[in-house]
CSV table of C-alpha atoms in Angstrom, one decimal:
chain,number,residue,atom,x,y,z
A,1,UNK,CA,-21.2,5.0,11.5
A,2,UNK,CA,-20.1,8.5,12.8
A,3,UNK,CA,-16.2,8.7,13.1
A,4,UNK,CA,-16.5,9.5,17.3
A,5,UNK,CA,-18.6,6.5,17.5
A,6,UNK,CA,-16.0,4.3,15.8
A,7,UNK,CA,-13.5,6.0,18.1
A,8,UNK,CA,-15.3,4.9,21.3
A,9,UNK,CA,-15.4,1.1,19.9
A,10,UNK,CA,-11.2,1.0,19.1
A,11,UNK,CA,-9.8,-1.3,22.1
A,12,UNK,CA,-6.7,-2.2,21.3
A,13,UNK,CA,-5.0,-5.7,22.4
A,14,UNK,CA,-1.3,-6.6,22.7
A,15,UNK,CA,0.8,-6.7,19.5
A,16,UNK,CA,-1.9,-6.0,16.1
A,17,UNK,CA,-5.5,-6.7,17.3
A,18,UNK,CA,-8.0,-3.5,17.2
A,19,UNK,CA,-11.5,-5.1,18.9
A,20,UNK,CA,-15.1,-3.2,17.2
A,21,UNK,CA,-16.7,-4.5,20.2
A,22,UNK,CA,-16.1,-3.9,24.1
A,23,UNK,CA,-14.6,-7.3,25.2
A,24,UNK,CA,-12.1,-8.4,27.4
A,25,UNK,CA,-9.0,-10.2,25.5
A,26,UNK,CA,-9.7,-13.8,24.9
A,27,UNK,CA,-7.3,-16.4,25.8
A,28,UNK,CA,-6.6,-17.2,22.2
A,29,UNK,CA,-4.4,-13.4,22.2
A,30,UNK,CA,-1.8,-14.7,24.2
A,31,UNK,CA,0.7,-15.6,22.1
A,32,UNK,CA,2.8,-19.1,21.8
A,33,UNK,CA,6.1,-20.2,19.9
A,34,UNK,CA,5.7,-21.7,16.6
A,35,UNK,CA,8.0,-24.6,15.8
A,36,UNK,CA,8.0,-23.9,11.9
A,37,UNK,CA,9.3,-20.6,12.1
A,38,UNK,CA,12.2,-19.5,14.4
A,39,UNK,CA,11.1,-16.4,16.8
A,40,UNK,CA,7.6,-16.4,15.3
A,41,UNK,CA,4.8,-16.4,18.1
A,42,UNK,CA,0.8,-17.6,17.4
A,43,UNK,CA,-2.4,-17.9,19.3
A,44,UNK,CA,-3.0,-21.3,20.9
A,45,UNK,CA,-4.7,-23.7,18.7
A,46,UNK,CA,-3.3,-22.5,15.3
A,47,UNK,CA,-0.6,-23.7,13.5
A,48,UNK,CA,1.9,-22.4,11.0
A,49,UNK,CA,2.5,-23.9,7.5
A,50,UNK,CA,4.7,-22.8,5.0
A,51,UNK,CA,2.6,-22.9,1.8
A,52,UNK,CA,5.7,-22.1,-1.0
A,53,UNK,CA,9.2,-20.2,-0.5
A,54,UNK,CA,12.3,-19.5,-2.7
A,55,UNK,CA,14.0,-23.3,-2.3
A,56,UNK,CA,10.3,-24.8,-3.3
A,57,UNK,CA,9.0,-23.2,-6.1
A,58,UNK,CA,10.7,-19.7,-6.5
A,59,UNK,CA,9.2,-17.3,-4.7
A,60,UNK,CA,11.3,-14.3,-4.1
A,61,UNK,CA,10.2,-11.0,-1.9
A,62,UNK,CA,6.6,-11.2,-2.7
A,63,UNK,CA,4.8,-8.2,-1.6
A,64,UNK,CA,1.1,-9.0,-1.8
A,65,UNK,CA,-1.2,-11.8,-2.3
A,66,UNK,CA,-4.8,-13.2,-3.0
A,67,UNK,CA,-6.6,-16.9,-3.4
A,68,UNK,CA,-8.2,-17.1,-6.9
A,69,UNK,CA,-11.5,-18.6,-7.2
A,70,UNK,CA,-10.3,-22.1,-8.2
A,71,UNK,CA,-7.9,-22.1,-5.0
A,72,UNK,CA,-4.8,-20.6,-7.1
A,73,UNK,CA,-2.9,-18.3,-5.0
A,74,UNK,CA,-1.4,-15.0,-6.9
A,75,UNK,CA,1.7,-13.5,-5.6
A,76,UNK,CA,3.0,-10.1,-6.7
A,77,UNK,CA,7.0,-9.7,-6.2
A,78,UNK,CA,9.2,-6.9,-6.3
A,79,UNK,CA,13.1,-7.7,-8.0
A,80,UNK,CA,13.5,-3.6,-8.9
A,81,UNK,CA,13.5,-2.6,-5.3
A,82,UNK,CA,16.7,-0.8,-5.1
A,83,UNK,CA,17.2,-1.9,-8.9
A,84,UNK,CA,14.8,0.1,-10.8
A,85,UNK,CA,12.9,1.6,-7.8
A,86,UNK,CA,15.1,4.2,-6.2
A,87,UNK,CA,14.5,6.8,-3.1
A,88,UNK,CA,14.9,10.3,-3.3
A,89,UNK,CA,17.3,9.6,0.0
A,90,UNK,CA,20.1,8.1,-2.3
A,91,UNK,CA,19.6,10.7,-4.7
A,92,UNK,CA,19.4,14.0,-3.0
A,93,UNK,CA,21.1,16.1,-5.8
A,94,UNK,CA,17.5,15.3,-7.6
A,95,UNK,CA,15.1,16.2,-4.8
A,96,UNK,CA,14.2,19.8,-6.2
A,97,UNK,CA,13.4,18.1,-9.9
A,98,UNK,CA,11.9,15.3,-7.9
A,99,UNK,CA,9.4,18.1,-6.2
A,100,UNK,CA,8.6,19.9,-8.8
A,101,UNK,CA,7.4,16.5,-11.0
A,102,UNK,CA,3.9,17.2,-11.7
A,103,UNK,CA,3.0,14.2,-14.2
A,104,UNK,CA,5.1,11.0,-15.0
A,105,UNK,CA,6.5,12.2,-18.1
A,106,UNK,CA,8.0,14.7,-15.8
A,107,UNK,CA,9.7,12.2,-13.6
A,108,UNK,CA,10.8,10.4,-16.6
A,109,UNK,CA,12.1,13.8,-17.9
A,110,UNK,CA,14.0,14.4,-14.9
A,111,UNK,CA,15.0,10.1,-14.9
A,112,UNK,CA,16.9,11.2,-18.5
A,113,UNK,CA,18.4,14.3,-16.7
A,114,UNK,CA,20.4,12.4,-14.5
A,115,UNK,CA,21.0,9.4,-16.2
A,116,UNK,CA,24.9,9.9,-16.4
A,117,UNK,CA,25.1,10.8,-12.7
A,118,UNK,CA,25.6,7.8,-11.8
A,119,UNK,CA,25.3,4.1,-13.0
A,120,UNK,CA,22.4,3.0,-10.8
A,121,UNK,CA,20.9,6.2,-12.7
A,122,UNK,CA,21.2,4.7,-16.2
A,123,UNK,CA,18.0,3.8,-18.2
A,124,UNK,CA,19.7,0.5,-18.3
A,125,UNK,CA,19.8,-0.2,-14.7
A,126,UNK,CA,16.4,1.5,-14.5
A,127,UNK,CA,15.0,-0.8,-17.2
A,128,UNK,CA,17.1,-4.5,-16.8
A,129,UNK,CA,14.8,-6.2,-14.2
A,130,UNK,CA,11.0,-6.7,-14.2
A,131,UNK,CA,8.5,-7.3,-11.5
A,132,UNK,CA,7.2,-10.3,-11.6
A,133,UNK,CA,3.3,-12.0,-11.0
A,134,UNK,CA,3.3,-15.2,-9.9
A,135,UNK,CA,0.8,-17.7,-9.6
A,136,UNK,CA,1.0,-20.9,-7.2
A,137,UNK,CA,-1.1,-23.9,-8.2
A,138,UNK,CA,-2.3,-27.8,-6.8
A,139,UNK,CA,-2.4,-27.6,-3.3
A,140,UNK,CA,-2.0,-30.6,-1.5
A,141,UNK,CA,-4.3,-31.2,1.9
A,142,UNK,CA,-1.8,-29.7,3.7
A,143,UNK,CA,-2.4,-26.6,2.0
A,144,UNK,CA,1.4,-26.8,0.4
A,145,UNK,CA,1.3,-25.3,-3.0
A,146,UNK,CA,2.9,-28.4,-5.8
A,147,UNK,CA,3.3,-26.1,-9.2
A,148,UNK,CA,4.2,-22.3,-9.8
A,149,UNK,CA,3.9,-20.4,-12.9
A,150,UNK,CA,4.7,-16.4,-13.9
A,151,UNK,CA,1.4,-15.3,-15.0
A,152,UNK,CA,2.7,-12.0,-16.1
A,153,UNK,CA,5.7,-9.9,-16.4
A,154,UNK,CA,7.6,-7.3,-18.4
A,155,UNK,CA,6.8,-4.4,-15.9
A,156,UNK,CA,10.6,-3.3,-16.2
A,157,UNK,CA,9.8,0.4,-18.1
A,158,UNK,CA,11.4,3.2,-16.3
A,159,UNK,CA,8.5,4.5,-14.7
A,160,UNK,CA,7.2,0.7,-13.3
A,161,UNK,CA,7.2,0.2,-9.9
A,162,UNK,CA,6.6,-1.9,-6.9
A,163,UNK,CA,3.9,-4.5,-8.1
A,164,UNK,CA,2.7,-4.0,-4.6
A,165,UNK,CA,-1.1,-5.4,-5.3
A,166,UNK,CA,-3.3,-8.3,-6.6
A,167,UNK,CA,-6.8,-9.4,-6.2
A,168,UNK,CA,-8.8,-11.6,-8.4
A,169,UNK,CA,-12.5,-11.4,-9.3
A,170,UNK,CA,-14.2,-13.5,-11.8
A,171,UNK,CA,-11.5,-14.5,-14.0
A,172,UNK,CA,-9.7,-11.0,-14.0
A,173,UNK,CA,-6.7,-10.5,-11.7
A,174,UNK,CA,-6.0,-7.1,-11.2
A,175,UNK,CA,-2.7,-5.8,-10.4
A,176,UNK,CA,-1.0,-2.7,-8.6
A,177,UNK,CA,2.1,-1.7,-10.3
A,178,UNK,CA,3.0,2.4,-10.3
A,179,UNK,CA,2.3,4.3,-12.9
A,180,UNK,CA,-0.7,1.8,-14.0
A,181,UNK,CA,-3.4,-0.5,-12.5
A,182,UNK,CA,-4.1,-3.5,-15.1
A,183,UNK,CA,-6.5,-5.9,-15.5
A,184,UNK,CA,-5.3,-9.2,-16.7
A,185,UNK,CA,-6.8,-12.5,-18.1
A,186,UNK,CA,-6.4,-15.9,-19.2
A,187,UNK,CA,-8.3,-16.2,-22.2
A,188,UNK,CA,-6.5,-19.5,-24.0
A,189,UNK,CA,-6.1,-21.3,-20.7
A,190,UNK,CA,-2.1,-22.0,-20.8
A,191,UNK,CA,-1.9,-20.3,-17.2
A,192,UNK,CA,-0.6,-17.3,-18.0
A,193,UNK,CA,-1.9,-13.8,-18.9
A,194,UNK,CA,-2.8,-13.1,-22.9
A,195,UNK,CA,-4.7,-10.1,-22.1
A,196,UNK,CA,-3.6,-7.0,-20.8
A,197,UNK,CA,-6.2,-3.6,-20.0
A,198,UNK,CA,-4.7,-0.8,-18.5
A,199,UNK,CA,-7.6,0.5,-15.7
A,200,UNK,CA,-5.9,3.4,-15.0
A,201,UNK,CA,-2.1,5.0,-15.7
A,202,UNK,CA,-0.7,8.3,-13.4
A,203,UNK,CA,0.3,7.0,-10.3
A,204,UNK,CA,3.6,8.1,-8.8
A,205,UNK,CA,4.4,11.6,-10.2
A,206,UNK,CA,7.1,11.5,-7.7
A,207,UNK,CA,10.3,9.4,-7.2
A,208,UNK,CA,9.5,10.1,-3.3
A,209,UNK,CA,10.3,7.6,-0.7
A,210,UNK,CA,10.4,4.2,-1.9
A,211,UNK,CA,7.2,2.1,-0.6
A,212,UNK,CA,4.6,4.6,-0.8
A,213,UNK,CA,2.9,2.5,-3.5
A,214,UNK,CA,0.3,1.5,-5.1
A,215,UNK,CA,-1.8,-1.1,-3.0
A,216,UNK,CA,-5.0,-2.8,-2.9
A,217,UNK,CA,-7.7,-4.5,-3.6
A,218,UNK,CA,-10.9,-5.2,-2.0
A,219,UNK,CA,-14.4,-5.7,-2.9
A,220,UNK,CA,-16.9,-3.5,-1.2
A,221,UNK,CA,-20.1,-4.3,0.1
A,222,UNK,CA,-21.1,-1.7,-2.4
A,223,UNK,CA,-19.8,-3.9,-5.1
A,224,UNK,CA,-16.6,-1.9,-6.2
A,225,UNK,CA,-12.8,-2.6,-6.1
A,226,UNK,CA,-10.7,-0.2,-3.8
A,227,UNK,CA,-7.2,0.7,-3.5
A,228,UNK,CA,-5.0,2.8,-2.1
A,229,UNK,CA,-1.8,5.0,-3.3
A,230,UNK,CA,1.3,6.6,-1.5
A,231,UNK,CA,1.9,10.4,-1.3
A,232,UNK,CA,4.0,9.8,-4.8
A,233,UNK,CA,0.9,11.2,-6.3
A,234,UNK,CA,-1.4,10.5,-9.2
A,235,UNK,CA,-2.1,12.8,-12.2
A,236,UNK,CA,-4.2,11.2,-14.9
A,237,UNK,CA,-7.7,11.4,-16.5
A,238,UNK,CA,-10.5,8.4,-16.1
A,239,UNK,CA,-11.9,7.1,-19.0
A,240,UNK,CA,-15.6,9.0,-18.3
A,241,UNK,CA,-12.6,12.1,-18.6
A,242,UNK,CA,-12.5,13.3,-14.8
A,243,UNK,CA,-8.9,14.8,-14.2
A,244,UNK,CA,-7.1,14.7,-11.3
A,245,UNK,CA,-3.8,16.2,-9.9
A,246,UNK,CA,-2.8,15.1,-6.7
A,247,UNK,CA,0.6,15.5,-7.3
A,248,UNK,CA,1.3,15.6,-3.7
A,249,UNK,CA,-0.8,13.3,-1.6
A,250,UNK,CA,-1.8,9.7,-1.2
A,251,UNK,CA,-5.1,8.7,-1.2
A,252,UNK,CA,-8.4,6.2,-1.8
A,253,UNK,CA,-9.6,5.4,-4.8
A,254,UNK,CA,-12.7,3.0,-6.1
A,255,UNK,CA,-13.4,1.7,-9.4
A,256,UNK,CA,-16.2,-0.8,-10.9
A,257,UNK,CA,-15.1,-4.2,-11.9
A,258,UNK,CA,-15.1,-3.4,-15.6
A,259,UNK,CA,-12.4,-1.1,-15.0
A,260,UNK,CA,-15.2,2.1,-15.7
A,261,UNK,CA,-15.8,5.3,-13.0
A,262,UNK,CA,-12.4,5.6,-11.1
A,263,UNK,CA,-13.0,8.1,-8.5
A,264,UNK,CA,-11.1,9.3,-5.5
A,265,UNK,CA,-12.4,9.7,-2.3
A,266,UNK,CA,-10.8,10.3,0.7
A,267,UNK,CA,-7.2,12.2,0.1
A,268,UNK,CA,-4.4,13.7,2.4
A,269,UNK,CA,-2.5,10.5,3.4
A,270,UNK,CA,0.9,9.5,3.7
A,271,UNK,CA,1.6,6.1,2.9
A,272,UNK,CA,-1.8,3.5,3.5
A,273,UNK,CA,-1.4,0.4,3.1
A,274,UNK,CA,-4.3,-1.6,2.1
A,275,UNK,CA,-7.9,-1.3,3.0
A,276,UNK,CA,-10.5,-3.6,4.8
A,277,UNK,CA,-14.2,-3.1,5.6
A,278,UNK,CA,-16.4,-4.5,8.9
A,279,UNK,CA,-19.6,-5.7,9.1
A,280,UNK,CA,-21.1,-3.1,8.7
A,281,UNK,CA,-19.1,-1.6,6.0
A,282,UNK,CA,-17.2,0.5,7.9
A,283,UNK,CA,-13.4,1.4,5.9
A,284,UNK,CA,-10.5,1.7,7.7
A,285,UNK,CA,-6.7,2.0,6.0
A,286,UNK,CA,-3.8,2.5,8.2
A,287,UNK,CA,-0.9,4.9,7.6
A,288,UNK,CA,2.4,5.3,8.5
A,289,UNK,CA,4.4,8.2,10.1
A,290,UNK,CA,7.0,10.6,8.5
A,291,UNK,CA,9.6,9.5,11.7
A,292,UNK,CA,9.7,12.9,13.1
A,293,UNK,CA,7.7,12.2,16.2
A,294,UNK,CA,4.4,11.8,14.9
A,295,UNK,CA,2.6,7.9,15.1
A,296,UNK,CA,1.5,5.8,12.9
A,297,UNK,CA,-2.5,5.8,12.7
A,298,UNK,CA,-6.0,3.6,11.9
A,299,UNK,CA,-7.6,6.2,9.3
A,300,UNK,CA,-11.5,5.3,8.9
A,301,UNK,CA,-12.6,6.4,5.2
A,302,UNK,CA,-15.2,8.4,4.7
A,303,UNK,CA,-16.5,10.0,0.9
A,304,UNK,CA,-14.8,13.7,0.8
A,305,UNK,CA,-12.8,12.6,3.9
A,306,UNK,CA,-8.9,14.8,4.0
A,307,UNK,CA,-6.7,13.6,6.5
A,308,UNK,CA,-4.2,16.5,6.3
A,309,UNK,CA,-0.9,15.1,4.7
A,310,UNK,CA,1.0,16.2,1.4
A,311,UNK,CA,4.3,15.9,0.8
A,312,UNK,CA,5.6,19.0,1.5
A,313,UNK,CA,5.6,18.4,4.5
A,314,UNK,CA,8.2,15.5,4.4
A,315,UNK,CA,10.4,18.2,2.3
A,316,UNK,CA,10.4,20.5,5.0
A,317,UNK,CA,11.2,17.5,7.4
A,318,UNK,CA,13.5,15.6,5.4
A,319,UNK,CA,14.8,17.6,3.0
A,320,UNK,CA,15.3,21.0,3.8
A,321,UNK,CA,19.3,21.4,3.1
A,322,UNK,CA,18.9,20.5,0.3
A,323,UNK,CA,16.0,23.0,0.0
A,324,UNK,CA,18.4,25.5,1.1
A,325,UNK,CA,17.4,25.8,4.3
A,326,UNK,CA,20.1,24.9,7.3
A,327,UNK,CA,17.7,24.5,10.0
A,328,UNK,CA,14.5,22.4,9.8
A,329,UNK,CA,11.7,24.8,9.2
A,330,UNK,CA,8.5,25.0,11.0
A,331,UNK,CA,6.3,22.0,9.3
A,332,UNK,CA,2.4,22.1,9.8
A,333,UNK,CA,2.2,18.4,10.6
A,334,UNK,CA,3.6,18.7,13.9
A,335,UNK,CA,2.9,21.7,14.6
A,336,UNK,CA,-0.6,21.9,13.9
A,337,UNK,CA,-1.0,17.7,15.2
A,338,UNK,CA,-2.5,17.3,12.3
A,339,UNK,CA,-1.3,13.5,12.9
A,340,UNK,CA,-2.7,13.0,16.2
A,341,UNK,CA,-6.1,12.1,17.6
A,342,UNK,CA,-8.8,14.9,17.9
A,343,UNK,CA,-7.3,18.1,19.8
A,344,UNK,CA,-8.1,21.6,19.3
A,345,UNK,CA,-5.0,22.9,17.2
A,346,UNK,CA,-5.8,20.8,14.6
A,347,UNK,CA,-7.2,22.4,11.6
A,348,UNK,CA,-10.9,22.3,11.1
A,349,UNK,CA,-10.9,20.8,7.3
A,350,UNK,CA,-8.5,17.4,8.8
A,351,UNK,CA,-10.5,14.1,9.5
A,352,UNK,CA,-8.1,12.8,12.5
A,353,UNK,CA,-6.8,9.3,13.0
A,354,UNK,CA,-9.5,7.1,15.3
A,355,UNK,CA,-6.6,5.4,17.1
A,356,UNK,CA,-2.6,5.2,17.1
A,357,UNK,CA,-1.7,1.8,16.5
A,358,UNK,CA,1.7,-0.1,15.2
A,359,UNK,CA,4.9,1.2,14.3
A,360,UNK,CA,5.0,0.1,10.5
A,361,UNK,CA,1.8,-0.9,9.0
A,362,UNK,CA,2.3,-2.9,5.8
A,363,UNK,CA,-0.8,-4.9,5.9
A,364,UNK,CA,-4.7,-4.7,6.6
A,365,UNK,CA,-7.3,-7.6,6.8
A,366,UNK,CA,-10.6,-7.9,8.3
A,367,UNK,CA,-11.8,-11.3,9.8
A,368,UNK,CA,-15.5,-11.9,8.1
A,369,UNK,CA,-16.2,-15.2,10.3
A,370,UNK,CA,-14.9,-18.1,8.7
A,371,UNK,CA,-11.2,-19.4,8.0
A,372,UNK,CA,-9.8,-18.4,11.7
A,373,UNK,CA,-10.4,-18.2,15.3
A,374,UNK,CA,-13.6,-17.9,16.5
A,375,UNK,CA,-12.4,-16.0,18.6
A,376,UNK,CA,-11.3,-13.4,16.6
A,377,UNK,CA,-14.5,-12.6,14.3
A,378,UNK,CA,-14.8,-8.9,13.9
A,379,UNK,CA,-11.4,-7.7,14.4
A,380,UNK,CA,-9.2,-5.9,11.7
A,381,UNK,CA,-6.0,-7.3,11.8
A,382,UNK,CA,-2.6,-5.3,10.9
A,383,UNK,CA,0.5,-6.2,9.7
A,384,UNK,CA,3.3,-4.4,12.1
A,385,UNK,CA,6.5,-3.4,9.9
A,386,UNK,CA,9.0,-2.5,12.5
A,387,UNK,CA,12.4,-3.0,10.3
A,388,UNK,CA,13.5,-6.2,10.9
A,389,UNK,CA,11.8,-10.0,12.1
A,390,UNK,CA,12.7,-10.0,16.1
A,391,UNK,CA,10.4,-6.4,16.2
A,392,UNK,CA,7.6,-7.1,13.8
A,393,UNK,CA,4.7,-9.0,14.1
């Protein structure tokens, strides 16, 4: 489907909802109190359970999920946020090194640099605490989960991380965790993972701003598993031995099953998270903004599609003292509206956003017809980020 034609069809409702069909809201997006939950509001007719938390069976700051094929539920969870994982904005003494990273054995280089700076610097606080996969088991017919279990761990190296993505497909539960996407599997049936492949290994050339990760999956109509990745870059060859260097953009990538033909497709984004298909198999990511006036936006995916962003521009934004520059210089992404919906100052090579939509995207799901609201089949739903509970939704 041509882009303008998908931009005609956007009709946005209150809150998260983007409609691909012309419809009045239903009375199902008005939104009610939820008993189970303090603040958190629901469409009529729906209810609210909570399926495993901290006090229950462990689960700390999980960051994706995805139902196995024998009801399992796999939950990837960040511990090195902050401990492991830092942000170029804590560290700006490192920013130029930090730019000029080009693989991630330069970004380790530059880790052993400054490792006596300071002690949240060290190798040993980069390398004490390990993301963690966990896997929740025996739900009862309430849908509460009875047993948990780590399924894998030991993503604690220097270079690891937010595991920030999980999906499973015949037996093999793939997982998201910068500078590597693994395959993993059960093969002696104790519950946890024996066997580990890596799929592919570059992601995150740059330390960046923490939470442009790696994220994903979904299976395609077309049969193949995407993903996306943050502006933190990828440089790394495939195993058919395609190179790429996008050292400086985020982007969508696909791969086969069997972990064979990685490819990239559509490039120049910011931070996507997540990606969902229609009907029709239509893509659509959404991506954040850089918070210097520009919006976050609903990006449709398209082969060869560029969407304008690097990370240079969020140096120029962001960073430019310590750039050597007093005053913020003139940056392309605003100037230019390279962010914004079709207008004419935007440079003829940039696929624009099809709508503007949410503050902080952090999630992406499409409703396929079954397991919600009738009411709500063919809508993409989006996870609205917005720095603390009362704002998001």
């Amino acid at each position: 489907m041509p882009a303008a034609t998908m931009r005609h069809m956007l009709r946005i409702l209150p809150l998260f909802v983007i409609f691909i069909a012309s419809r009045a809201p239903s009375e199902e997006s008005r939104l009610v109190a939820s008993g189970t939950i303090p603040g958190l509001t629901v469409p009529p007719r729906t209810t609210v359970t909570v399926l495993a938390d901290h006090k229950s069976l462990g689960v700390t700051s999980p960051t994706a999920l995805a139902f196995g094929e024998g009801g399992e539920l796999y939950l990837t969870e960040t511990h090195r946020f902050r401990h492991g994982i830092p942000d170029n904005r804590g560290h700006l003494y490192w920013v130029i090194d930090d730019l000029a990273s080009r693989t991630t054995a330069d970004r380790m280089r530059m880790y052993e640099k400054w490792q006596h700076k300071e002690a949240n610097t060290s190798m040993e606080f980069l390398t004490e605490i390990s993301e963690v996969l966990r896997v929740l088991r025996e739900p009862g017919d309430d849908g509460v989960f009875g047993t948990q279990q780590v399924f894998a761990e030991d993503f604690n190296d220097a270079l690891d991380g937010t595991a920030a993505g999980v999906f499973e497909y015949e037996g093999t539960v793939y997982l998201a965790c910068i500078p590597k996407i693994y395959a993993l599997r059960d093969t002696d049936g104790d519950g946890t993972a024996d066997e580990r492949q890596v799929i592919q290994d570059g992601f995150g050339v740059h330390v960046s701003l923490s939470g442009h990760d790696l994220n994903g999956f979904v299976l395609a109509p077309d049969g193949r598993i995407y993903g996306t990745m943050g502006d933190r870059g990828f440089h790394g060859t495939t195993r058919e031995g395609k190179h790429y260097n996008l050292h400086d953009e985020g982007f969508v990538f696909r791969f086969d099953p069997d972990g064979s033909n990685f490819e990239v497709i559509h490039t120049g984004l910011r931070n996507p998270k997540e990606i969902a298909f229609d009907d029709f198999g239509n893509f659509i990511s959404v991506d954040n903004n850089c918070d210097q006036g520009d919006k976050a936006r609903v990006v449709y995916i398209v082969d060869g599609g560029d969407t304008g962003w690097h990370m240079g521009h969020q140096a120029l934004l962001s960073f430019h003292n310590q750039l050597g520059m007093e005053k913020r210089p003139p940056a392309a992404w605003m100037n230019e509206r390279m962010w914004d919906l079709p207008n004419p100052a935007q440079p003829a090579f940039v696929l624009p956003p099809v709508a503007h939509l949410t503050s902080g995207p952090s999630g992406l799901a499409y409703h396929p017809g079954a397991g919600f609201l009738e009411s709500e089949v063919g809508r993409f739903f989006i996870c609205d980020y917005r720095g603390g509970a009362a704002k998001s939704g």
